[in-house]
């Protein structure tokens, strides 16, 4: 992968960035995403944020090599705290990390957000936690996508701030409202894998001397929900 040939996952993320956006790509690594978008005149400006020296230096080098230092600014710092009011960022991309970490980044950078930004998020795991965080902070999910890329399954979600309280059902929080409405093979594969993993955990719990009953009950309830969703998905796909 490079800035001219994004992975399937990052190409999907890029598709959710509005035309002429001013973006912050948090955890930008080599800055492939903002460089890709800038070379296609899809964005007006970008901040490529990195908290680790090595990836930050990679981003600086890539931006300079592509002749885009006037349009993309690489910054070293903690998440959204690298942003400045004069950046006028309207789209924040956080991709390639866990949902809990994405939530933490948003929480720590809360004072740097205007509430007008579109959030384009791609958690590797912890989607349930992230959806709950978004709902708790009055962000409504506008779109979701799930796909398989290089042997891994990824979810994407786009969220925008609202003035209305958000209430998620357990099904929507765990599986994603739009993913449930547009079930595909990647969705089914993911939840079949999760079901099998949970079964192994429940079996281990059953052999434990001191069984954590509340965890066992919660996982059993989750398994029932997964069975229902997979049953519905089977009907839809067939």
mmCIF file of C-alpha atoms in Angstrom:
data_model
loop_
_atom_site.group_PDB
_atom_site.id
_atom_site.type_symbol
_atom_site.label_atom_id
_atom_site.label_comp_id
_atom_site.label_asym_id
_atom_site.label_seq_id
_atom_site.Cartn_x
_atom_site.Cartn_y
_atom_site.Cartn_z
ATOM 1 C CA UNK A 1 0.000 0.000 0.000
ATOM 2 C CA UNK A 2 1.062 3.574 -0.708
ATOM 3 C CA UNK A 3 -0.560 6.969 -1.221
ATOM 4 C CA UNK A 4 -1.548 6.043 -4.790
ATOM 5 C CA UNK A 5 -2.880 2.591 -3.930
ATOM 6 C CA UNK A 6 -4.811 2.563 -0.676
ATOM 7 C CA UNK A 7 -5.909 -0.655 0.958
ATOM 8 C CA UNK A 8 -9.545 -1.596 0.495
ATOM 9 C CA UNK A 9 -10.151 -0.521 4.100
ATOM 10 C CA UNK A 10 -8.625 2.945 3.726
ATOM 11 C CA UNK A 11 -10.255 3.468 0.327
ATOM 12 C CA UNK A 12 -13.619 2.893 2.022
ATOM 13 C CA UNK A 13 -12.710 5.407 4.716
ATOM 14 C CA UNK A 14 -11.688 7.913 2.036
ATOM 15 C CA UNK A 15 -15.084 7.549 0.353
ATOM 16 C CA UNK A 16 -16.743 9.105 3.414
ATOM 17 C CA UNK A 17 -14.639 12.285 3.323
ATOM 18 C CA UNK A 18 -16.684 15.111 1.745
ATOM 19 C CA UNK A 19 -15.404 17.001 -1.291
ATOM 20 C CA UNK A 20 -13.251 20.040 -0.335
ATOM 21 C CA UNK A 21 -13.157 18.969 3.311
ATOM 22 C CA UNK A 22 -10.637 20.229 5.824
ATOM 23 C CA UNK A 23 -9.648 17.020 7.550
ATOM 24 C CA UNK A 24 -7.703 15.826 10.553
ATOM 25 C CA UNK A 25 -6.342 12.318 10.128
ATOM 26 C CA UNK A 26 -5.521 11.210 13.663
ATOM 27 C CA UNK A 27 -3.033 8.352 13.795
ATOM 28 C CA UNK A 28 -2.037 9.110 10.217
ATOM 29 C CA UNK A 29 1.111 6.933 10.143
ATOM 30 C CA UNK A 30 2.609 7.556 6.667
ATOM 31 C CA UNK A 31 -0.104 10.148 5.895
ATOM 32 C CA UNK A 32 -1.220 7.950 2.995
ATOM 33 C CA UNK A 33 -4.884 8.887 3.401
ATOM 34 C CA UNK A 34 -4.531 12.696 3.341
ATOM 35 C CA UNK A 35 -1.911 12.484 0.571
ATOM 36 C CA UNK A 36 -4.215 10.276 -1.504
ATOM 37 C CA UNK A 37 -7.094 12.732 -1.042
ATOM 38 C CA UNK A 38 -4.958 15.819 -1.676
ATOM 39 C CA UNK A 39 -3.497 14.426 -4.910
ATOM 40 C CA UNK A 40 -7.045 13.955 -6.188
ATOM 41 C CA UNK A 41 -8.117 17.449 -5.110
ATOM 42 C CA UNK A 42 -10.670 15.925 -2.750
ATOM 43 C CA UNK A 43 -9.652 18.027 0.261
ATOM 44 C CA UNK A 44 -8.783 21.662 0.871
ATOM 45 C CA UNK A 45 -6.449 21.071 3.825
ATOM 46 C CA UNK A 46 -5.348 18.316 6.180
ATOM 47 C CA UNK A 47 -3.630 17.817 9.495
ATOM 48 C CA UNK A 48 -1.827 14.482 9.780
ATOM 49 C CA UNK A 49 -1.613 13.841 13.512
ATOM 50 C CA UNK A 50 0.720 11.310 15.134
ATOM 51 C CA UNK A 51 1.622 10.661 18.757
ATOM 52 C CA UNK A 52 4.715 8.495 18.043
ATOM 53 C CA UNK A 53 7.979 9.875 16.655
ATOM 54 C CA UNK A 54 8.583 7.187 14.005
ATOM 55 C CA UNK A 55 5.190 7.383 12.275
ATOM 56 C CA UNK A 56 5.290 11.188 12.558
ATOM 57 C CA UNK A 57 8.637 11.277 10.741
ATOM 58 C CA UNK A 58 7.204 8.915 8.099
ATOM 59 C CA UNK A 59 4.312 11.318 7.568
ATOM 60 C CA UNK A 60 6.633 14.333 7.280
ATOM 61 C CA UNK A 61 8.751 12.499 4.687
ATOM 62 C CA UNK A 62 5.762 11.316 2.635
ATOM 63 C CA UNK A 63 4.134 14.759 2.561
ATOM 64 C CA UNK A 64 7.402 16.413 1.486
ATOM 65 C CA UNK A 65 8.124 13.751 -1.152
ATOM 66 C CA UNK A 66 4.690 14.340 -2.675
ATOM 67 C CA UNK A 67 5.136 18.128 -2.697
ATOM 68 C CA UNK A 68 2.131 18.689 -0.463
ATOM 69 C CA UNK A 69 3.558 20.643 2.473
ATOM 70 C CA UNK A 70 1.323 23.586 1.552
ATOM 71 C CA UNK A 71 -1.814 21.462 1.911
ATOM 72 C CA UNK A 72 -0.990 18.869 4.603
ATOM 73 C CA UNK A 73 0.542 19.713 7.956
ATOM 74 C CA UNK A 74 2.071 16.839 9.953
ATOM 75 C CA UNK A 75 1.892 17.371 13.712
ATOM 76 C CA UNK A 76 3.261 15.417 16.645
ATOM 77 C CA UNK A 77 0.958 15.265 19.642
ATOM 78 C CA UNK A 78 -1.854 13.537 21.490
ATOM 79 C CA UNK A 79 -4.822 12.931 19.227
ATOM 80 C CA UNK A 80 -7.175 15.827 18.600
ATOM 81 C CA UNK A 81 -5.178 18.133 20.871
ATOM 82 C CA UNK A 82 -2.887 18.857 17.877
ATOM 83 C CA UNK A 83 -5.710 20.843 16.253
ATOM 84 C CA UNK A 84 -5.971 24.633 16.303
ATOM 85 C CA UNK A 85 -9.039 26.850 15.768
ATOM 86 C CA UNK A 86 -7.510 28.375 12.640
ATOM 87 C CA UNK A 87 -7.379 24.908 11.034
ATOM 88 C CA UNK A 88 -11.174 25.070 10.612
ATOM 89 C CA UNK A 89 -11.355 21.290 10.545
ATOM 90 C CA UNK A 90 -14.738 19.937 9.439
ATOM 91 C CA UNK A 91 -13.925 16.207 9.170
ATOM 92 C CA UNK A 92 -12.027 14.054 11.643
ATOM 93 C CA UNK A 93 -10.770 10.636 10.571
ATOM 94 C CA UNK A 94 -9.624 8.125 13.178
ATOM 95 C CA UNK A 95 -8.895 4.735 11.664
ATOM 96 C CA UNK A 96 -6.934 1.585 12.349
ATOM 97 C CA UNK A 97 -7.219 1.311 16.122
ATOM 98 C CA UNK A 98 -9.570 -0.079 18.753
ATOM 99 C CA UNK A 99 -12.952 1.462 19.462
ATOM 100 C CA UNK A 100 -12.067 2.092 23.106
ATOM 101 C CA UNK A 101 -8.926 3.986 22.086
ATOM 102 C CA UNK A 102 -10.885 6.019 19.524
ATOM 103 C CA UNK A 103 -13.388 6.907 22.259
ATOM 104 C CA UNK A 104 -10.529 7.924 24.571
ATOM 105 C CA UNK A 105 -8.996 10.127 21.855
ATOM 106 C CA UNK A 106 -12.330 11.866 21.309
ATOM 107 C CA UNK A 107 -12.850 12.254 25.050
ATOM 108 C CA UNK A 108 -9.383 13.735 25.663
ATOM 109 C CA UNK A 109 -9.760 16.114 22.735
ATOM 110 C CA UNK A 110 -13.321 17.137 23.563
ATOM 111 C CA UNK A 111 -12.436 20.811 24.120
ATOM 112 C CA UNK A 112 -10.865 20.976 20.644
ATOM 113 C CA UNK A 113 -14.112 20.006 18.899
ATOM 114 C CA UNK A 114 -16.648 22.559 17.684
ATOM 115 C CA UNK A 115 -19.419 19.988 17.326
ATOM 116 C CA UNK A 116 -19.659 20.738 13.607
ATOM 117 C CA UNK A 117 -17.195 18.055 12.535
ATOM 118 C CA UNK A 118 -18.084 14.872 10.710
ATOM 119 C CA UNK A 119 -16.450 11.893 12.411
ATOM 120 C CA UNK A 120 -15.233 9.133 10.088
ATOM 121 C CA UNK A 121 -14.204 6.247 12.317
ATOM 122 C CA UNK A 122 -12.808 2.802 11.605
ATOM 123 C CA UNK A 123 -12.390 0.735 14.771
ATOM 124 C CA UNK A 124 -10.589 -2.614 14.478
ATOM 125 C CA UNK A 125 -12.357 -3.915 17.586
ATOM 126 C CA UNK A 126 -14.602 -2.438 20.280
ATOM 127 C CA UNK A 127 -17.315 -1.161 17.962
ATOM 128 C CA UNK A 128 -19.957 -1.612 20.683
ATOM 129 C CA UNK A 129 -18.070 0.649 23.087
ATOM 130 C CA UNK A 130 -17.586 3.300 20.393
ATOM 131 C CA UNK A 131 -21.230 3.333 19.347
ATOM 132 C CA UNK A 132 -22.240 3.769 22.979
ATOM 133 C CA UNK A 133 -19.769 6.659 23.397
ATOM 134 C CA UNK A 134 -21.156 8.378 20.309
ATOM 135 C CA UNK A 135 -24.733 8.015 21.548
ATOM 136 C CA UNK A 136 -23.815 9.278 25.020
ATOM 137 C CA UNK A 137 -22.244 12.384 23.457
ATOM 138 C CA UNK A 138 -25.160 13.030 21.082
ATOM 139 C CA UNK A 139 -23.550 11.888 17.870
ATOM 140 C CA UNK A 140 -25.896 10.198 15.443
ATOM 141 C CA UNK A 141 -24.460 7.526 13.170
ATOM 142 C CA UNK A 142 -25.254 8.446 9.549
ATOM 143 C CA UNK A 143 -23.629 5.525 7.732
ATOM 144 C CA UNK A 144 -21.849 2.247 8.421
ATOM 145 C CA UNK A 145 -19.942 -0.266 6.342
ATOM 146 C CA UNK A 146 -18.313 -3.636 6.968
ATOM 147 C CA UNK A 147 -15.814 -5.306 4.646
ATOM 148 C CA UNK A 148 -13.045 -7.859 4.519
ATOM 149 C CA UNK A 149 -9.562 -6.713 3.542
ATOM 150 C CA UNK A 150 -6.422 -8.848 3.542
ATOM 151 C CA UNK A 151 -7.962 -11.486 5.776
ATOM 152 C CA UNK A 152 -9.344 -9.069 8.382
ATOM 153 C CA UNK A 153 -12.854 -7.694 8.814
ATOM 154 C CA UNK A 154 -13.274 -3.974 9.399
ATOM 155 C CA UNK A 155 -16.200 -1.751 10.304
ATOM 156 C CA UNK A 156 -16.550 1.917 9.448
ATOM 157 C CA UNK A 157 -18.997 4.452 10.834
ATOM 158 C CA UNK A 158 -19.773 8.078 10.073
ATOM 159 C CA UNK A 159 -21.255 10.234 12.826
ATOM 160 C CA UNK A 160 -22.384 13.837 13.200
ATOM 161 C CA UNK A 161 -23.398 15.880 16.214
ATOM 162 C CA UNK A 162 -27.086 16.398 16.959
ATOM 163 C CA UNK A 163 -28.998 18.374 19.558
ATOM 164 C CA UNK A 164 -31.339 15.460 20.191
ATOM 165 C CA UNK A 165 -30.729 12.678 22.745
ATOM 166 C CA UNK A 166 -29.641 9.415 21.142
ATOM 167 C CA UNK A 167 -30.978 6.093 22.379
ATOM 168 C CA UNK A 168 -29.487 2.932 20.907
ATOM 169 C CA UNK A 169 -31.110 -0.454 21.151
ATOM 170 C CA UNK A 170 -28.847 -3.282 22.257
ATOM 171 C CA UNK A 171 -28.956 -4.717 18.735
ATOM 172 C CA UNK A 172 -28.001 -1.429 17.085
ATOM 173 C CA UNK A 173 -25.208 -0.772 19.581
ATOM 174 C CA UNK A 174 -23.711 -4.215 19.165
ATOM 175 C CA UNK A 175 -24.263 -4.897 15.460
ATOM 176 C CA UNK A 176 -24.833 -1.493 13.864
ATOM 177 C CA UNK A 177 -28.192 -0.251 12.595
ATOM 178 C CA UNK A 178 -27.092 0.132 8.969
ATOM 179 C CA UNK A 179 -25.101 -3.106 8.983
ATOM 180 C CA UNK A 180 -28.173 -4.991 10.191
ATOM 181 C CA UNK A 181 -30.188 -3.413 7.402
ATOM 182 C CA UNK A 182 -27.598 -4.353 4.748
ATOM 183 C CA UNK A 183 -26.209 -7.695 5.842
ATOM 184 C CA UNK A 184 -23.323 -9.050 3.765
ATOM 185 C CA UNK A 185 -20.910 -11.980 3.901
ATOM 186 C CA UNK A 186 -18.335 -10.074 5.975
ATOM 187 C CA UNK A 187 -20.974 -9.324 8.621
ATOM 188 C CA UNK A 188 -21.980 -12.979 8.846
ATOM 189 C CA UNK A 189 -18.363 -14.161 9.005
ATOM 190 C CA UNK A 190 -17.539 -11.743 11.788
ATOM 191 C CA UNK A 191 -20.449 -12.750 13.988
ATOM 192 C CA UNK A 192 -20.016 -16.444 13.361
ATOM 193 C CA UNK A 193 -16.434 -16.032 14.581
ATOM 194 C CA UNK A 194 -17.582 -14.024 17.614
ATOM 195 C CA UNK A 195 -20.158 -16.665 18.458
ATOM 196 C CA UNK A 196 -17.569 -19.444 18.338
ATOM 197 C CA UNK A 197 -15.153 -17.425 20.465
ATOM 198 C CA UNK A 198 -17.847 -16.745 23.064
ATOM 199 C CA UNK A 199 -18.716 -20.435 23.180
ATOM 200 C CA UNK A 200 -15.123 -21.261 24.054
ATOM 201 C CA UNK A 201 -15.159 -18.644 26.809
ATOM 202 C CA UNK A 202 -18.432 -19.986 28.224
ATOM 203 C CA UNK A 203 -17.028 -23.516 28.205
ATOM 204 C CA UNK A 204 -13.958 -22.343 30.117
ATOM 205 C CA UNK A 205 -16.170 -20.512 32.608
ATOM 206 C CA UNK A 206 -18.182 -23.692 33.136
ATOM 207 C CA UNK A 207 -15.041 -25.506 34.257
ATOM 208 C CA UNK A 208 -13.841 -22.729 36.550
ATOM 209 C CA UNK A 209 -13.865 -23.183 40.320
ATOM 210 C CA UNK A 210 -15.203 -19.700 40.930
ATOM 211 C CA UNK A 211 -17.585 -18.898 38.071
ATOM 212 C CA UNK A 212 -18.177 -15.142 37.463
ATOM 213 C CA UNK A 213 -21.953 -15.469 37.259
ATOM 214 C CA UNK A 214 -22.674 -11.935 36.041
ATOM 215 C CA UNK A 215 -20.178 -12.294 33.180
ATOM 216 C CA UNK A 216 -21.550 -15.707 32.335
ATOM 217 C CA UNK A 217 -25.102 -14.355 32.213
ATOM 218 C CA UNK A 218 -24.098 -11.368 30.062
ATOM 219 C CA UNK A 219 -22.222 -13.563 27.602
ATOM 220 C CA UNK A 220 -25.110 -16.046 27.427
ATOM 221 C CA UNK A 221 -27.488 -13.181 26.616
ATOM 222 C CA UNK A 222 -25.100 -11.940 23.924
ATOM 223 C CA UNK A 223 -24.992 -15.415 22.401
ATOM 224 C CA UNK A 224 -28.773 -15.492 22.177
ATOM 225 C CA UNK A 225 -28.728 -12.132 20.409
ATOM 226 C CA UNK A 226 -26.047 -13.307 17.962
ATOM 227 C CA UNK A 227 -28.054 -16.439 17.177
ATOM 228 C CA UNK A 228 -31.114 -14.328 16.390
ATOM 229 C CA UNK A 229 -29.153 -11.935 14.185
ATOM 230 C CA UNK A 230 -27.395 -14.734 12.292
ATOM 231 C CA UNK A 231 -30.721 -16.481 11.764
ATOM 232 C CA UNK A 232 -32.202 -13.280 10.315
ATOM 233 C CA UNK A 233 -29.063 -12.774 8.196
ATOM 234 C CA UNK A 234 -29.321 -16.289 6.788
ATOM 235 C CA UNK A 235 -32.885 -15.595 5.684
ATOM 236 C CA UNK A 236 -31.841 -12.278 4.101
ATOM 237 C CA UNK A 237 -28.847 -13.637 2.201
ATOM 238 C CA UNK A 238 -30.738 -16.690 0.991
#
